């Protein structure tokens, strides 16, 4: 019982991490939450970086899944902004434009990973695990 | 300086100068000029003042503060005298010094104090602070006849009377201890060996801390006064007794007016104890209306020593006021100094109009009393004394034998004998008796005064057979007389000259005495008069009343007082006022009645006549359109016209007598009353101004005019006067005076030039500034019209205006040029203003000349720049406006009117502007109106106008909002018609869209990336949905509903991907581009024009170096512009983060070798590493999705299709230069038609 309870607590703490998805593409905002909830996370979605910055989740998010190319503030710009505000929330970039140089550049600037759309569930889960471990 | 003013300054009792703010002296008055010597030159201040004062004067000028100093000034003859000089700055309206004035007072004399001390006709001793005698003046040294050293040891030197010494020492010690002034009287031993009384008065001299430094003791010899006082004190006792016995009030005062005696009658009348009335307490019983006048008069008498003769009302014990005549004379000692005043108050209430008669009665009464014989004598006709009353002999201690003949003269005081003998000889010679007075030695050696009165006894032939006479001891009276010296002498004069009828009756009414005048009047003897009741002496009509009143008084003892007609010797009856007083013995029994009859017949008749005429007069006066009044000779108002009463809104009862004084303005009352008193006294006509209160409380100025009415003898019987309302004239006068004063002030202080003209236009005065400007004397400036001072071009118009003004008496204002002393003409504004007197006549013209030369130039300058501005506005299509917030109208330039299409005649309002604004822009307009409330707001916005012809105009408005000089918020700005560029911009946007569309189909290679992006999005959705679906189904408790949703979305995203493919295919259907001849410079300039806004927003300074001789290139104009635009925008972005240096951008076109044209953009942005130079074009991709996101990779592919080259290299300094070069257009070259030719074209050029 003792062991079980501890495991359960550990489980709860992991499974209930809050993941924020920021993407201007509606299909991503619709499809990703189901997948992430299936992984056991809580999910919030935002259509723009500005929307996210204005929300409360900026303080409570455990991980960001962030589109690079968005109207208004881009993903990398949000990354810089959060860094300036002292928010160290782990970021997993996603992009529809496959460009390894950009990916490496972003990782070099502190991102957990940069996934090219379409990405596999495994690649996403792997990146998320690293992100939540990194906290 | 104004002539009148300088004349006033010249008449001042001191030296006056004035100086300009810089310290240069420009005026000395007569006194100063005279003192300094006529030759002194004003401007040489150092010589005028002397070195020492000149230095201090400079400091004064620098300080700008008033100061006062003592300094020595050199006199014309080389002597120096010490002056107290007060410097005072006159300030103008701004608080700057406009002028200095100085007033110098000769204080040389005060230097020689010792000299003065010695010249004072009194002894002065100076005591140290501890009471030691320090020094004495010559006067004291002379008095004591001892050396100053001896006098200094006065306490032990036996020079102060031993009886007084301890007191003196104690007094000084007390004074030293308390520091208070002291006063002593003590005797000092003179050089002649006699003590004399001195009054010593000492004052402490204190230093600035209030500590006593020295004492100054003034010694006044009061010995004579002291002796006189002592003598007097003795006499007074007797006097008092006598006076109290007199049937009149009497009093005496000290020289300062302090009452030290009041007779019992006085106290009984006033019902006051002496303690209350003594000193100055008697003033309480004086009627309040008379008190001021009486006290002033009394003070005047005390000061001048003139006899008192004045009337005033005194309150009786029962509260009733009665008129009294106050008479008093000073008693003087041998030196003529007044030691006392003696006076009487005579009740004149009932016969105030007949006070002269009353006085006479008093005197007669006294005479009668005094002539009651006591000792008698007789002489032979030759004066040989054959009989002397035994009392006489007893008195003189002489035997009859000793006194007989002329022996009695041995008893006469030697001083009086010659006078007495003379008088007696004259009597004997003429046979006319004449009273004399002389002192007769009493048996004990004391002299007493006697009255000698004799009368001759004649036989039938009229020859004198004997003289009979009496000697009356008048010592007591004489003493009183001595005490009352002056007073008595005067009274006697009156007694002797004034005709009055006196009779004395016994207690039962039997006639005892009738004076000569009375007998003379009646033409009766005493015996005949005894039957007065029956012999027709009294008018039959009055007899009964006369007898009754007489009898009633005899019975009751009440004084007699009635009027009656008595028959004169010629048979006519005349009215008399009879007054009789009883004399009582110590037991209070009436022993005698003294009666005085005053002839009031003339007065009665006159009164009646006057009364009659008054009735008619009053009727006339009340109908006159002016106020009128009449008073008795003493100023008692007896008549006031209705008009007067109506004006003042008071009743006759209120204003009568002296009640009218209440309506006189308090500020004028004192002056008016004393003036009126003077007129009453002198009989001079009244002509004075004062304010009178109207019934409604307002005061108006009146001219009081009055003339005395005199009877045949020239005696004033009445005053008649009128009051004329001069309020309006007065106001005019005041205004005139005020304006004159004001003008003068301006003339003297104004920093401008002032000219004064006579009414006929002649220049007759000018201020200093004016004369200085022309540097000519007034005589020359006078001829301004002919001597070339006025500019020839302006002269005629000035003369015209001036002449017109003089003729019409209207003010004028004209601008004209006047020649300065250096020959330059300067513009002046000349304003002429007439000064009117009360009658509206011009008495002077003031001309103010203001130098407006600079203003005039500035005006011309302004006019020119204004003209420029108008041109500039028209040419640039820019109008200006200004609007004070909250105000109705907006000030607009002509161009603004044109832009808005407003009617130039109509004022522009905010509402009008709003009505012109396109409805779409109402919110903008409202926003601007809101923000304009904030101070310091800047505006820069574009708005659409809907013109009246329904056309659209675009305007750009730039404005700024700040406080204007009045402190109100004012919006000022410019409006520019940007319709043309706006339309061009819109056209360009459309071109840009086209360009973008074309670009999209330009390069398949580049599009691949775009396609991938577009397709990957739905693909990501598909994969995610599918993954989620799998997970959901894989769970222990599959959520089928959600899983189905994800499956549905998978299908939808699949369809979306298909749509993307379909859209891409559509792109290829668009037209291909054509190679044309393109002027690259023009193309580039178009792009720059389009991007002007971006460039400005990025705060980038743009430089262009476009080659003049650039050949046309071959290419698609729009595609090339797309590339230019792309490079330009990248450069702007690269510099957006730059803050530490200028953001410069250089756009350059140039011809290159090998028939190429190169275009380059050099920025100063963040740049990139050399290694990235190539990858820039591959990896870079604009993250902006604004429809123009073609990026450098697209640009490169476009340039490639033009057989050109696009590259980027880092600068030596910061930033990057991106360039492309493309081939020059060759006319015979076959035009490329589509992308398919690209490769072929490249091969051709290679």
PDB file of C-alpha atoms in Angstrom, chain B residues 182-290:
ATOM      1  CA  UNK B 182      14.073 115.214  36.129  1.00  0.00           C
ATOM      2  CA  UNK B 183      12.904 118.641  37.142  1.00  0.00           C
ATOM      3  CA  UNK B 184      13.938 120.653  40.161  1.00  0.00           C
ATOM      4  CA  UNK B 185      13.671 124.183  41.398  1.00  0.00           C
ATOM      5  CA  UNK B 186      16.428 125.418  43.592  1.00  0.00           C
ATOM      6  CA  UNK B 187      18.359 128.496  44.468  1.00  0.00           C
ATOM      7  CA  UNK B 188      21.830 129.089  43.116  1.00  0.00           C
ATOM      8  CA  UNK B 189      24.324 131.599  44.425  1.00  0.00           C
ATOM      9  CA  UNK B 190      25.138 134.157  41.769  1.00  0.00           C
ATOM     10  CA  UNK B 191      28.336 136.081  41.302  1.00  0.00           C
ATOM     11  CA  UNK B 192      26.634 139.080  42.943  1.00  0.00           C
ATOM     12  CA  UNK B 193      26.258 137.167  46.181  1.00  0.00           C
ATOM     13  CA  UNK B 194      22.481 136.706  45.873  1.00  0.00           C
ATOM     14  CA  UNK B 195      20.607 133.472  45.534  1.00  0.00           C
ATOM     15  CA  UNK B 196      18.270 133.230  42.619  1.00  0.00           C
ATOM     16  CA  UNK B 197      15.697 130.575  41.890  1.00  0.00           C
ATOM     17  CA  UNK B 198      16.408 128.312  38.953  1.00  0.00           C
ATOM     18  CA  UNK B 199      14.225 125.761  37.322  1.00  0.00           C
ATOM     19  CA  UNK B 200      16.390 122.883  36.153  1.00  0.00           C
ATOM     20  CA  UNK B 201      15.087 120.483  33.626  1.00  0.00           C
ATOM     21  CA  UNK B 202      17.333 117.563  32.659  1.00  0.00           C
ATOM     22  CA  UNK B 203      16.923 115.039  29.895  1.00  0.00           C
ATOM     23  CA  UNK B 204      18.976 111.911  29.399  1.00  0.00           C
ATOM     24  CA  UNK B 205      20.775 111.451  26.080  1.00  0.00           C
ATOM     25  CA  UNK B 206      20.744 107.804  25.162  1.00  0.00           C
ATOM     26  CA  UNK B 207      22.922 105.756  22.852  1.00  0.00           C
ATOM     27  CA  UNK B 208      21.424 103.428  20.289  1.00  0.00           C
ATOM     28  CA  UNK B 209      20.969 100.699  22.937  1.00  0.00           C
ATOM     29  CA  UNK B 210      18.924 103.033  25.059  1.00  0.00           C
ATOM     30  CA  UNK B 211      21.665 103.369  27.644  1.00  0.00           C
ATOM     31  CA  UNK B 212      22.020 106.821  29.137  1.00  0.00           C
ATOM     32  CA  UNK B 213      25.152 108.440  27.828  1.00  0.00           C
ATOM     33  CA  UNK B 214      24.787 111.925  29.223  1.00  0.00           C
ATOM     34  CA  UNK B 215      22.358 114.240  30.895  1.00  0.00           C
ATOM     35  CA  UNK B 216      21.584 117.702  29.607  1.00  0.00           C
ATOM     36  CA  UNK B 217      20.360 119.992  32.292  1.00  0.00           C
ATOM     37  CA  UNK B 218      18.766 123.260  31.292  1.00  0.00           C
ATOM     38  CA  UNK B 219      18.839 126.002  33.938  1.00  0.00           C
ATOM     39  CA  UNK B 220      16.182 128.629  33.640  1.00  0.00           C
ATOM     40  CA  UNK B 221      16.212 131.634  35.907  1.00  0.00           C
ATOM     41  CA  UNK B 222      12.758 131.711  37.447  1.00  0.00           C
ATOM     42  CA  UNK B 223      13.558 134.025  40.267  1.00  0.00           C
ATOM     43  CA  UNK B 224      11.299 136.862  39.162  1.00  0.00           C
ATOM     44  CA  UNK B 225       8.489 134.537  38.409  1.00  0.00           C
ATOM     45  CA  UNK B 226       8.929 132.874  41.756  1.00  0.00           C
ATOM     46  CA  UNK B 227       8.851 136.158  43.547  1.00  0.00           C
ATOM     47  CA  UNK B 228       5.895 137.343  41.565  1.00  0.00           C
ATOM     48  CA  UNK B 229       4.121 134.143  42.387  1.00  0.00           C
ATOM     49  CA  UNK B 230       4.787 134.527  46.019  1.00  0.00           C
ATOM     50  CA  UNK B 231       3.558 138.085  45.988  1.00  0.00           C
ATOM     51  CA  UNK B 232       0.584 137.037  44.045  1.00  0.00           C
ATOM     52  CA  UNK B 233      -0.264 134.242  46.376  1.00  0.00           C
ATOM     53  CA  UNK B 234      -0.678 136.784  49.108  1.00  0.00           C
ATOM     54  CA  UNK B 235      -2.823 139.033  47.018  1.00  0.00           C
ATOM     55  CA  UNK B 236      -4.927 136.210  45.807  1.00  0.00           C
ATOM     56  CA  UNK B 237      -6.416 135.537  49.171  1.00  0.00           C
ATOM     57  CA  UNK B 238      -7.879 139.016  49.296  1.00  0.00           C
ATOM     58  CA  UNK B 239      -8.829 138.906  45.730  1.00  0.00           C
ATOM     59  CA  UNK B 240     -10.749 135.759  46.114  1.00  0.00           C
ATOM     60  CA  UNK B 241     -12.747 137.265  48.842  1.00  0.00           C
ATOM     61  CA  UNK B 242     -13.571 140.282  46.720  1.00  0.00           C
ATOM     62  CA  UNK B 243     -14.386 138.296  43.694  1.00  0.00           C
ATOM     63  CA  UNK B 244     -16.682 136.007  45.543  1.00  0.00           C
ATOM     64  CA  UNK B 245     -18.503 139.062  46.703  1.00  0.00           C
ATOM     65  CA  UNK B 246     -18.971 140.326  43.180  1.00  0.00           C
ATOM     66  CA  UNK B 247     -22.293 139.586  41.551  1.00  0.00           C
ATOM     67  CA  UNK B 248     -20.613 137.748  38.740  1.00  0.00           C
ATOM     68  CA  UNK B 249     -18.675 134.612  38.144  1.00  0.00           C
ATOM     69  CA  UNK B 250     -14.942 134.906  38.212  1.00  0.00           C
ATOM     70  CA  UNK B 251     -12.026 132.602  37.793  1.00  0.00           C
ATOM     71  CA  UNK B 252      -8.337 132.513  37.336  1.00  0.00           C
ATOM     72  CA  UNK B 253      -5.953 130.125  35.665  1.00  0.00           C
ATOM     73  CA  UNK B 254      -2.277 129.482  35.505  1.00  0.00           C
ATOM     74  CA  UNK B 255      -0.425 130.653  32.427  1.00  0.00           C
ATOM     75  CA  UNK B 256      -1.035 127.235  30.850  1.00  0.00           C
ATOM     76  CA  UNK B 257      -4.785 127.507  31.286  1.00  0.00           C
ATOM     77  CA  UNK B 258      -5.033 125.292  34.359  1.00  0.00           C
ATOM     78  CA  UNK B 259      -7.915 126.700  36.364  1.00  0.00           C
ATOM     79  CA  UNK B 260      -6.846 127.347  39.942  1.00  0.00           C
ATOM     80  CA  UNK B 261      -9.785 129.427  41.050  1.00  0.00           C
ATOM     81  CA  UNK B 262     -13.501 129.566  40.386  1.00  0.00           C
ATOM     82  CA  UNK B 263     -15.776 131.965  42.188  1.00  0.00           C
ATOM     83  CA  UNK B 264     -18.634 130.663  44.302  1.00  0.00           C
ATOM     84  CA  UNK B 265     -21.096 132.049  41.800  1.00  0.00           C
ATOM     85  CA  UNK B 266     -19.463 130.049  39.074  1.00  0.00           C
ATOM     86  CA  UNK B 267     -19.591 126.850  41.070  1.00  0.00           C
ATOM     87  CA  UNK B 268     -23.147 127.544  42.152  1.00  0.00           C
ATOM     88  CA  UNK B 269     -24.206 128.141  38.586  1.00  0.00           C
ATOM     89  CA  UNK B 270     -22.623 124.984  37.274  1.00  0.00           C
ATOM     90  CA  UNK B 271     -23.631 123.007  40.325  1.00  0.00           C
ATOM     91  CA  UNK B 272     -20.175 121.580  40.595  1.00  0.00           C
ATOM     92  CA  UNK B 273     -17.679 121.387  43.400  1.00  0.00           C
ATOM     93  CA  UNK B 274     -14.356 123.082  42.778  1.00  0.00           C
ATOM     94  CA  UNK B 275     -12.592 119.717  42.833  1.00  0.00           C
ATOM     95  CA  UNK B 276     -14.553 118.706  39.782  1.00  0.00           C
ATOM     96  CA  UNK B 277     -14.391 121.941  37.832  1.00  0.00           C
ATOM     97  CA  UNK B 278     -10.847 122.984  38.699  1.00  0.00           C
ATOM     98  CA  UNK B 279      -7.977 122.314  36.364  1.00  0.00           C
ATOM     99  CA  UNK B 280      -9.657 121.497  33.089  1.00  0.00           C
ATOM    100  CA  UNK B 281     -12.782 119.950  34.486  1.00  0.00           C
ATOM    101  CA  UNK B 282     -14.812 123.082  33.766  1.00  0.00           C
ATOM    102  CA  UNK B 283     -14.823 122.096  30.093  1.00  0.00           C
ATOM    103  CA  UNK B 284     -17.587 119.611  30.870  1.00  0.00           C
ATOM    104  CA  UNK B 285     -20.141 122.324  31.375  1.00  0.00           C
ATOM    105  CA  UNK B 286     -19.437 123.968  28.038  1.00  0.00           C
ATOM    106  CA  UNK B 287     -22.028 123.247  25.383  1.00  0.00           C
ATOM    107  CA  UNK B 288     -20.646 120.515  23.098  1.00  0.00           C
ATOM    108  CA  UNK B 289     -21.267 122.646  20.040  1.00  0.00           C
ATOM    109  CA  UNK B 290     -19.263 125.496  21.489  1.00  0.00           C
TER     110      UNK B 290
END
